[in-house]
Short mmCIF file of the C-alpha atoms (twelve columns), coordinates in Angstrom:
data_MODEL
# 
_entry.id   MODEL 
# 
loop_
_atom_site.group_PDB 
_atom_site.id 
_atom_site.type_symbol 
_atom_site.label_atom_id 
_atom_site.label_alt_id 
_atom_site.label_comp_id 
_atom_site.label_asym_id 
_atom_site.label_seq_id 
_atom_site.Cartn_x 
_atom_site.Cartn_y 
_atom_site.Cartn_z 
_atom_site.pdbx_PDB_model_num 
ATOM 1   C CA . MET A 1   1.135  34.038 13.632 1 
ATOM 2   C CA . LEU A 2   0.057  31.372 15.960 1 
ATOM 3   C CA . ASP A 3   0.109  31.881 19.574 1 
ATOM 4   C CA . ARG A 4   -0.684 28.561 20.822 1 
ATOM 5   C CA . PHE A 5   1.565  25.500 19.845 1 
ATOM 6   C CA . ASP A 6   1.953  22.079 20.919 1 
ATOM 7   C CA . LEU A 7   5.237  21.739 23.221 1 
ATOM 8   C CA . LEU A 8   7.266  19.026 24.881 1 
ATOM 9   C CA . VAL A 9   9.296  19.836 27.878 1 
ATOM 10  C CA . ILE A 10  11.838 16.899 28.865 1 
ATOM 11  C CA . GLY A 11  13.267 17.139 32.417 1 
ATOM 12  C CA . GLU A 12  13.377 16.651 36.288 1 
ATOM 13  C CA . CYS A 13  10.675 17.773 38.472 1 
ATOM 14  C CA . VAL A 14  12.518 18.962 41.935 1 
ATOM 15  C CA . ALA A 15  10.493 19.724 45.091 1 
ATOM 16  C CA . ASP A 16  11.990 22.891 46.308 1 
ATOM 17  C CA . ILE A 17  12.339 23.113 50.259 1 
ATOM 18  C CA . VAL A 18  12.463 26.889 50.685 1 
ATOM 19  C CA . ARG A 19  14.612 27.937 53.880 1 
ATOM 20  C CA . ARG A 20  14.803 31.282 55.339 1 
ATOM 21  C CA . PRO A 21  16.031 32.818 58.953 1 
ATOM 22  C CA . GLY A 22  14.309 32.762 61.249 1 
ATOM 23  C CA . LEU A 23  10.898 31.363 58.974 1 
ATOM 24  C CA . ALA A 24  9.342  27.794 58.590 1 
ATOM 25  C CA . ASP A 25  10.285 25.904 55.746 1 
ATOM 26  C CA . ARG A 26  7.817  26.185 52.534 1 
ATOM 27  C CA . VAL A 27  8.076  23.402 50.139 1 
ATOM 28  C CA . HIS A 28  7.226  24.875 46.766 1 
ATOM 29  C CA . PRO A 29  7.060  22.386 43.227 1 
ATOM 30  C CA . GLY A 30  10.182 23.028 41.299 1 
ATOM 31  C CA . GLY A 31  13.040 21.773 38.801 1 
ATOM 32  C CA . SER A 32  13.912 23.885 36.147 1 
ATOM 33  C CA . PRO A 33  12.085 22.402 33.230 1 
ATOM 34  C CA . ALA A 34  9.001  21.515 35.254 1 
ATOM 35  C CA . ASN A 35  8.955  25.479 36.050 1 
ATOM 36  C CA . VAL A 36  9.099  25.951 32.259 1 
ATOM 37  C CA . ALA A 37  6.678  23.536 31.165 1 
ATOM 38  C CA . HIS A 38  4.413  25.285 34.159 1 
ATOM 39  C CA . GLY A 39  4.980  28.612 32.926 1 
ATOM 40  C CA . LEU A 40  4.480  27.566 29.279 1 
ATOM 41  C CA . ALA A 41  0.954  26.146 30.128 1 
ATOM 42  C CA . ARG A 42  -0.009 29.240 32.122 1 
ATOM 43  C CA . LEU A 43  0.756  31.101 28.990 1 
ATOM 44  C CA . GLY A 44  -1.870 29.179 27.327 1 
ATOM 45  C CA . HIS A 45  0.348  26.479 25.203 1 
ATOM 46  C CA . ALA A 46  -0.267 22.825 24.886 1 
ATOM 47  C CA . THR A 47  2.515  21.647 26.943 1 
ATOM 48  C CA . THR A 48  3.322  18.216 27.892 1 
ATOM 49  C CA . LEU A 49  6.252  17.360 30.337 1 
ATOM 50  C CA . LEU A 50  8.132  13.898 30.295 1 
ATOM 51  C CA . THR A 51  9.748  13.546 33.741 1 
ATOM 52  C CA . GLN A 52  10.138 11.075 36.438 1 
ATOM 53  C CA . LEU A 53  7.651  11.868 39.449 1 
ATOM 54  C CA . GLY A 54  7.629  9.530  42.694 1 
ATOM 55  C CA . PRO A 55  4.230  8.045  44.604 1 
ATOM 56  C CA . ASP A 56  5.340  10.228 47.285 1 
ATOM 57  C CA . PRO A 57  3.701  13.484 49.049 1 
ATOM 58  C CA . HIS A 58  6.429  15.940 47.021 1 
ATOM 59  C CA . GLY A 59  5.236  14.007 44.012 1 
ATOM 60  C CA . ARG A 60  1.533  14.626 44.440 1 
ATOM 61  C CA . LEU A 61  2.084  18.076 45.158 1 
ATOM 62  C CA . ILE A 62  4.500  18.512 42.132 1 
ATOM 63  C CA . ARG A 63  1.690  16.637 39.610 1 
ATOM 64  C CA . ASP A 64  -1.240 18.480 41.044 1 
ATOM 65  C CA . HIS A 65  0.132  21.544 40.375 1 
ATOM 66  C CA . LEU A 66  1.634  20.980 37.048 1 
ATOM 67  C CA . ALA A 67  -1.912 19.624 36.185 1 
ATOM 68  C CA . ALA A 68  -3.916 22.742 37.262 1 
ATOM 69  C CA . ALA A 69  -1.822 24.748 35.370 1 
ATOM 70  C CA . GLY A 70  -2.824 22.257 31.957 1 
ATOM 71  C CA . VAL A 71  0.530  20.429 31.981 1 
ATOM 72  C CA . GLU A 72  0.189  16.809 30.840 1 
ATOM 73  C CA . VAL A 73  2.677  14.819 32.762 1 
ATOM 74  C CA . ARG A 74  4.217  11.747 31.436 1 
ATOM 75  C CA . THR A 75  6.773  9.393  33.063 1 
ATOM 76  C CA . ASP A 76  8.712  6.513  32.014 1 
ATOM 77  C CA . GLY A 77  6.653  4.091  34.683 1 
ATOM 78  C CA . ALA A 78  10.116 3.586  36.489 1 
ATOM 79  C CA . PRO A 79  9.820  3.678  40.464 1 
ATOM 80  C CA . ALA A 80  11.499 6.609  41.750 1 
ATOM 81  C CA . ALA A 81  11.609 8.858  44.833 1 
ATOM 82  C CA . THR A 82  10.663 12.556 43.729 1 
ATOM 83  C CA . PRO A 83  14.139 15.128 44.188 1 
ATOM 84  C CA . SER A 84  14.223 17.442 46.152 1 
ATOM 85  C CA . ALA A 85  16.326 20.450 46.635 1 
ATOM 86  C CA . ALA A 86  16.823 22.441 50.075 1 
ATOM 87  C CA . VAL A 87  16.700 26.151 48.972 1 
ATOM 88  C CA . GLU A 88  18.968 28.562 51.321 1 
ATOM 89  C CA . LEU A 89  17.440 32.439 50.882 1 
ATOM 90  C CA . ASP A 90  19.924 35.236 52.156 1 
ATOM 91  C CA . GLY A 91  17.930 38.527 52.752 1 
ATOM 92  C CA . ALA A 92  18.121 39.521 49.334 1 
ATOM 93  C CA . GLY A 93  16.466 36.693 48.419 1 
ATOM 94  C CA . ARG A 94  19.421 34.881 46.444 1 
ATOM 95  C CA . ALA A 95  18.771 30.945 46.154 1 
ATOM 96  C CA . THR A 96  21.670 28.341 46.845 1 
ATOM 97  C CA . TYR A 97  20.639 24.842 46.471 1 
ATOM 98  C CA . THR A 98  21.629 21.572 48.137 1 
ATOM 99  C CA . PHE A 99  20.153 18.416 45.990 1 
ATOM 100 C CA . GLU A 100 19.190 14.767 46.344 1 
ATOM 101 C CA . ILE A 101 18.199 14.063 42.709 1 
ATOM 102 C CA . GLY A 102 18.194 10.800 40.728 1 
ATOM 103 C CA . TRP A 103 17.564 11.021 36.872 1 
ATOM 104 C CA . THR A 104 16.875 7.648  35.343 1 
ATOM 105 C CA . LEU A 105 14.705 8.204  32.449 1 
ATOM 106 C CA . GLY A 106 13.914 5.982  30.408 1 
ATOM 107 C CA . PRO A 107 12.284 6.383  26.562 1 
ATOM 108 C CA . VAL A 108 8.944  7.134  26.332 1 
ATOM 109 C CA . ALA A 109 6.540  6.864  23.261 1 
ATOM 110 C CA . LEU A 110 4.505  9.892  22.382 1 
ATOM 111 C CA . ASP A 111 1.170  10.499 21.068 1 
ATOM 112 C CA . ARG A 112 1.738  13.292 19.005 1 
ATOM 113 C CA . PRO A 113 5.072  14.978 17.475 1 
ATOM 114 C CA . PRO A 114 5.661  18.422 18.723 1 
ATOM 115 C CA . HIS A 115 6.034  21.654 17.170 1 
ATOM 116 C CA . HIS A 116 8.865  22.318 20.158 1 
ATOM 117 C CA . VAL A 117 11.087 20.474 22.579 1 
ATOM 118 C CA . HIS A 118 12.555 22.088 25.349 1 
ATOM 119 C CA . THR A 119 15.219 20.360 27.736 1 
ATOM 120 C CA . GLY A 120 18.134 21.664 30.046 1 
ATOM 121 C CA . SER A 121 19.207 21.259 33.566 1 
ATOM 122 C CA . VAL A 122 20.564 18.360 35.222 1 
ATOM 123 C CA . ALA A 123 18.429 16.203 32.959 1 
ATOM 124 C CA . ALA A 124 20.777 16.802 29.844 1 
ATOM 125 C CA . VAL A 125 23.820 16.156 31.751 1 
ATOM 126 C CA . LEU A 126 23.212 13.790 34.366 1 
ATOM 127 C CA . GLU A 127 23.733 9.571  33.921 1 
ATOM 128 C CA . PRO A 128 21.719 7.511  33.246 1 
ATOM 129 C CA . GLY A 129 18.981 9.501  32.073 1 
ATOM 130 C CA . GLU A 130 20.717 12.185 30.152 1 
ATOM 131 C CA . ALA A 131 21.240 9.578  27.016 1 
ATOM 132 C CA . THR A 132 17.612 9.777  26.680 1 
ATOM 133 C CA . VAL A 133 17.169 13.217 26.628 1 
ATOM 134 C CA . VAL A 134 19.790 13.554 23.992 1 
ATOM 135 C CA . GLY A 135 18.129 11.040 22.056 1 
ATOM 136 C CA . ALA A 136 14.955 12.209 22.030 1 
ATOM 137 C CA . VAL A 137 16.030 15.436 21.231 1 
ATOM 138 C CA . GLU A 138 18.129 14.394 18.047 1 
ATOM 139 C CA . SER A 139 15.528 11.916 16.846 1 
ATOM 140 C CA . LEU A 140 12.611 15.070 17.368 1 
ATOM 141 C CA . ARG A 141 14.917 18.014 15.800 1 
ATOM 142 C CA . ALA A 142 13.829 16.957 12.334 1 
ATOM 143 C CA . THR A 143 10.267 18.372 12.938 1 
ATOM 144 C CA . ALA A 144 10.515 20.458 15.801 1 
ATOM 145 C CA . THR A 145 12.480 23.558 16.580 1 
ATOM 146 C CA . VAL A 146 14.494 22.995 20.057 1 
ATOM 147 C CA . SER A 147 15.766 25.146 23.130 1 
ATOM 148 C CA . TYR A 148 18.218 24.656 25.805 1 
ATOM 149 C CA . ASP A 149 18.930 25.763 29.295 1 
ATOM 150 C CA . PRO A 150 22.060 24.088 30.998 1 
ATOM 151 C CA . ASN A 151 21.092 25.837 34.594 1 
ATOM 152 C CA . VAL A 152 24.101 24.679 35.659 1 
ATOM 153 C CA . ARG A 153 24.166 23.008 39.300 1 
ATOM 154 C CA . PRO A 154 27.683 22.698 40.203 1 
ATOM 155 C CA . ALA A 155 27.187 20.087 42.443 1 
ATOM 156 C CA . LEU A 156 25.389 17.943 39.658 1 
ATOM 157 C CA . MET A 157 27.442 18.388 36.968 1 
ATOM 158 C CA . GLY A 158 30.742 16.384 38.090 1 
ATOM 159 C CA . ASP A 159 33.974 17.191 36.361 1 
ATOM 160 C CA . ARG A 160 33.857 20.821 34.596 1 
ATOM 161 C CA . ALA A 161 35.419 19.489 31.260 1 
ATOM 162 C CA . THR A 162 32.963 16.364 31.170 1 
ATOM 163 C CA . ALA A 163 29.962 19.032 31.685 1 
ATOM 164 C CA . VAL A 164 31.136 21.690 29.212 1 
ATOM 165 C CA . ARG A 165 31.697 18.994 26.602 1 
ATOM 166 C CA . ARG A 166 27.658 17.635 27.498 1 
ATOM 167 C CA . VAL A 167 26.441 21.328 27.516 1 
ATOM 168 C CA . GLU A 168 28.220 21.988 23.977 1 
ATOM 169 C CA . ARG A 169 26.842 19.093 22.480 1 
ATOM 170 C CA . CYS A 170 23.338 20.174 23.732 1 
ATOM 171 C CA . VAL A 171 24.023 23.778 22.452 1 
ATOM 172 C CA . ALA A 172 24.808 22.262 18.882 1 
ATOM 173 C CA . LEU A 173 21.328 20.375 18.809 1 
ATOM 174 C CA . SER A 174 19.494 23.730 19.725 1 
ATOM 175 C CA . ASP A 175 17.762 26.625 18.119 1 
ATOM 176 C CA . VAL A 176 17.593 28.627 20.888 1 
ATOM 177 C CA . VAL A 177 20.224 28.563 23.882 1 
ATOM 178 C CA . LYS A 178 19.386 30.757 26.967 1 
ATOM 179 C CA . ALA A 179 22.232 30.705 29.942 1 
ATOM 180 C CA . SER A 180 22.806 32.656 32.878 1 
ATOM 181 C CA . ASP A 181 26.329 34.759 33.338 1 
ATOM 182 C CA . GLU A 182 26.835 32.727 36.453 1 
ATOM 183 C CA . ASP A 183 25.952 29.226 34.406 1 
ATOM 184 C CA . LEU A 184 28.822 30.510 32.016 1 
ATOM 185 C CA . ASP A 185 31.266 31.711 34.681 1 
ATOM 186 C CA . TRP A 186 31.077 28.400 36.027 1 
ATOM 187 C CA . LEU A 187 31.608 26.693 32.734 1 
ATOM 188 C CA . TYR A 188 34.224 29.007 31.210 1 
ATOM 189 C CA . PRO A 189 35.987 30.842 33.938 1 
ATOM 190 C CA . GLY A 190 37.103 34.183 33.720 1 
ATOM 191 C CA . GLN A 191 35.861 34.565 29.942 1 
ATOM 192 C CA . GLU A 192 33.028 37.127 28.908 1 
ATOM 193 C CA . PRO A 193 29.915 36.054 28.607 1 
ATOM 194 C CA . GLU A 194 29.267 37.537 25.184 1 
ATOM 195 C CA . ARG A 195 32.189 35.846 23.444 1 
ATOM 196 C CA . VAL A 196 31.047 32.608 24.767 1 
ATOM 197 C CA . ALA A 197 27.676 33.349 23.565 1 
ATOM 198 C CA . GLU A 198 29.040 33.926 20.235 1 
ATOM 199 C CA . ARG A 199 30.984 30.946 20.293 1 
ATOM 200 C CA . TRP A 200 27.988 28.898 20.849 1 
ATOM 201 C CA . LEU A 201 25.758 30.932 18.331 1 
ATOM 202 C CA . ALA A 202 28.725 29.679 15.598 1 
ATOM 203 C CA . SER A 203 28.068 26.143 16.892 1 
ATOM 204 C CA . GLY A 204 24.650 26.107 15.555 1 
ATOM 205 C CA . PRO A 205 21.748 28.025 17.481 1 
ATOM 206 C CA . ALA A 206 19.584 30.676 15.928 1 
ATOM 207 C CA . LEU A 207 19.647 32.846 18.874 1 
ATOM 208 C CA . VAL A 208 21.692 32.715 22.459 1 
ATOM 209 C CA . LEU A 209 20.058 34.845 25.308 1 
ATOM 210 C CA . VAL A 210 22.197 35.445 28.141 1 
ATOM 211 C CA . THR A 211 20.217 36.822 31.732 1 
ATOM 212 C CA . ARG A 212 22.067 38.801 33.915 1 
ATOM 213 C CA . GLY A 213 19.868 39.524 37.144 1 
ATOM 214 C CA . GLY A 214 19.435 42.802 38.009 1 
ATOM 215 C CA . ASP A 215 21.283 44.095 34.968 1 
ATOM 216 C CA . GLY A 216 18.789 42.815 32.168 1 
ATOM 217 C CA . ALA A 217 19.531 40.252 29.431 1 
ATOM 218 C CA . LEU A 218 21.452 40.186 26.460 1 
ATOM 219 C CA . ALA A 219 20.426 37.947 22.894 1 
ATOM 220 C CA . VAL A 220 23.434 37.204 20.558 1 
ATOM 221 C CA . LEU A 221 22.171 36.493 16.759 1 
ATOM 222 C CA . PRO A 222 23.537 36.409 13.370 1 
ATOM 223 C CA . GLY A 223 23.202 40.455 13.022 1 
ATOM 224 C CA . GLY A 224 24.658 41.140 16.169 1 
ATOM 225 C CA . ARG A 225 23.757 41.932 19.884 1 
ATOM 226 C CA . GLU A 226 20.613 43.389 21.704 1 
ATOM 227 C CA . ALA A 227 20.069 44.233 25.159 1 
ATOM 228 C CA . VAL A 228 17.476 45.089 27.192 1 
ATOM 229 C CA . ASP A 229 17.377 46.320 31.020 1 
ATOM 230 C CA . ALA A 230 15.447 44.172 33.879 1 
ATOM 231 C CA . LEU A 231 12.118 45.637 34.770 1 
ATOM 232 C CA . PRO A 232 11.797 46.999 38.335 1 
ATOM 233 C CA . ALA A 233 10.624 44.572 40.925 1 
ATOM 234 C CA . GLU A 234 10.150 44.182 44.634 1 
ATOM 235 C CA . VAL A 235 12.266 41.164 45.099 1 
ATOM 236 C CA . VAL A 236 10.565 38.293 47.013 1 
ATOM 237 C CA . ASP A 237 12.949 35.990 46.005 1 
ATOM 238 C CA . THR A 238 14.686 34.724 42.901 1 
ATOM 239 C CA . VAL A 239 13.400 31.188 42.566 1 
ATOM 240 C CA . GLY A 240 12.826 29.996 38.988 1 
ATOM 241 C CA . ALA A 241 13.467 33.744 37.828 1 
ATOM 242 C CA . GLY A 242 15.233 32.380 34.949 1 
ATOM 243 C CA . ASP A 243 12.803 29.586 33.978 1 
ATOM 244 C CA . ALA A 244 10.008 32.334 34.118 1 
ATOM 245 C CA . PHE A 245 12.312 34.090 31.552 1 
ATOM 246 C CA . MET A 246 12.674 31.225 29.298 1 
ATOM 247 C CA . SER A 247 9.051  30.319 28.963 1 
ATOM 248 C CA . GLY A 248 8.403  34.190 28.301 1 
ATOM 249 C CA . ALA A 249 10.871 34.000 25.707 1 
ATOM 250 C CA . LEU A 250 9.241  30.636 24.176 1 
ATOM 251 C CA . HIS A 251 6.042  32.259 23.935 1 
ATOM 252 C CA . ALA A 252 7.179  35.230 22.725 1 
ATOM 253 C CA . LEU A 253 8.906  33.220 19.852 1 
ATOM 254 C CA . ALA A 254 5.462  31.540 19.200 1 
ATOM 255 C CA . VAL A 255 3.759  34.608 18.998 1 
ATOM 256 C CA . HIS A 256 5.940  35.611 16.321 1 
ATOM 257 C CA . GLY A 257 5.686  32.300 14.245 1 
ATOM 258 C CA . MET A 258 9.557  31.143 15.261 1 
ATOM 259 C CA . LEU A 259 8.496  28.011 16.474 1 
ATOM 260 C CA . GLY A 260 8.293  24.376 14.747 1 
ATOM 261 C CA . ALA A 261 9.864  23.429 11.382 1 
ATOM 262 C CA . ASP A 262 7.976  26.069 9.483  1 
ATOM 263 C CA . GLY A 263 9.245  28.508 11.977 1 
ATOM 264 C CA . ARG A 264 12.748 27.696 11.918 1 
ATOM 265 C CA . GLU A 265 13.617 29.530 8.976  1 
ATOM 266 C CA . ARG A 266 12.032 32.565 10.253 1 
ATOM 267 C CA . LEU A 267 13.869 32.415 13.441 1 
ATOM 268 C CA . ARG A 268 17.172 32.560 11.687 1 
ATOM 269 C CA . ARG A 269 16.379 35.702 9.491  1 
ATOM 270 C CA . ALA A 270 14.948 37.587 12.750 1 
ATOM 271 C CA . ASP A 271 15.974 40.820 12.752 1 
ATOM 272 C CA . ARG A 272 16.898 43.042 15.825 1 
ATOM 273 C CA . ALA A 273 14.105 44.439 16.731 1 
ATOM 274 C CA . LEU A 274 12.209 41.476 16.909 1 
ATOM 275 C CA . VAL A 275 14.789 39.733 19.323 1 
ATOM 276 C CA . THR A 276 14.375 42.774 21.604 1 
ATOM 277 C CA . ASP A 277 10.679 42.249 21.478 1 
ATOM 278 C CA . VAL A 278 11.578 38.712 22.830 1 
ATOM 279 C CA . LEU A 279 13.596 39.858 25.405 1 
ATOM 280 C CA . ARG A 280 11.122 42.168 26.601 1 
ATOM 281 C CA . TYR A 281 8.465  39.246 27.229 1 
ATOM 282 C CA . ALA A 282 11.298 37.232 29.031 1 
ATOM 283 C CA . VAL A 283 12.238 39.779 31.222 1 
ATOM 284 C CA . ALA A 284 8.335  40.864 32.033 1 
ATOM 285 C CA . SER A 285 8.007  37.302 32.836 1 
ATOM 286 C CA . ALA A 286 10.745 37.247 34.925 1 
ATOM 287 C CA . ALA A 287 9.809  40.490 36.741 1 
ATOM 288 C CA . VAL A 288 6.589  38.935 37.600 1 
ATOM 289 C CA . THR A 289 7.886  35.886 39.299 1 
ATOM 290 C CA . VAL A 290 10.470 37.610 41.387 1 
ATOM 291 C CA . ALA A 291 8.076  39.845 43.017 1 
ATOM 292 C CA . ARG A 292 6.427  36.464 44.171 1 
ATOM 293 C CA . ALA A 293 7.287  33.578 46.442 1 
ATOM 294 C CA . GLY A 294 8.909  30.243 44.895 1 
ATOM 295 C CA . ALA A 295 8.794  29.644 41.052 1 
ATOM 296 C CA . ASN A 296 5.088  31.091 40.246 1 
ATOM 297 C CA . PRO A 297 5.358  32.531 36.586 1 
ATOM 298 C CA . PRO A 298 2.881  34.942 35.205 1 
ATOM 299 C CA . ASP A 299 -0.392 33.771 33.380 1 
ATOM 300 C CA . ALA A 300 -0.991 35.507 29.965 1 
ATOM 301 C CA . ALA A 301 -2.992 38.191 31.660 1 
ATOM 302 C CA . GLU A 302 -0.490 38.997 33.834 1 
ATOM 303 C CA . LEU A 303 2.055  38.902 31.231 1 
ATOM 304 C CA . ARG A 304 0.509  41.295 29.358 1 
ATOM 305 C CA . ALA A 305 -0.404 43.694 32.376 1 
ATOM 306 C CA . ALA A 306 3.629  43.593 32.709 1 
ATOM 307 C CA . LEU A 307 4.539  44.332 29.299 1 
ATOM 308 C CA . ALA A 308 1.858  47.586 29.383 1 
ATOM 309 C CA . ALA A 309 3.212  48.554 32.390 1 
ATOM 310 C CA . ALA A 310 6.939  48.626 31.458 1 
ATOM 311 C CA . ARG A 311 5.962  50.854 28.208 1 
# 
């Protein structure tokens, strides 16, 4: 199977200003879609990020960071300040966010059609740019597989009912959906994550992945459920862990030939053993990331080493 695909990620870049008690602030390149693009490029995939970046120090930091991994950055050319987020870390490395972000993405012509499109986070729900994101996914999904991660940020999601409608629209357009148990708890308070994942699966996707922090991850597919434990890791912080999980999962799906228009039917027929392998890649990628500061996903050699160590 092919292990290198032409991938398009659509979504925001964010400068994460990380604050820990008693330490100086540190600025890390971030933004969930940008982190996924960075992770995919580090794993060897031809990756384009369609985003907005300002001509400011944070924008230059992020652009250089993405370029160093091999990400091709495309923007709509509109003047916009680079979004930022204050990331407060507690003693266990858990992160909470306060955002300064706008999202006004306009249409951008592509040089070539991608095999796969990934989107998510605030880019898919925040007006006015969300219309561009959804329109692009709708136009590309006939010839590309689609993945989506709502990456819920309550302060930016608007009222819950509107957010749920927008999230469910994106879920229905997707082949693969990933969400954390915390995402699902905010969207559907009091409902079991597994039940929500089953409903989402029935709306169109072939695979729904649910991350559960230190309790590992769950996959829901037409043939049932599969779960894996998290890998042991000495946690520095959890910034970018879910995004590393997403890039690891997409990499595994590419390795197994389940991305792209030609891979869609294989994805829909995926058996439980294969999906378990996808989860293994994903949790290994996340484990590498939480063991170091910031959204710093593994490259291909590091991911292979983490998988080998877990056997």
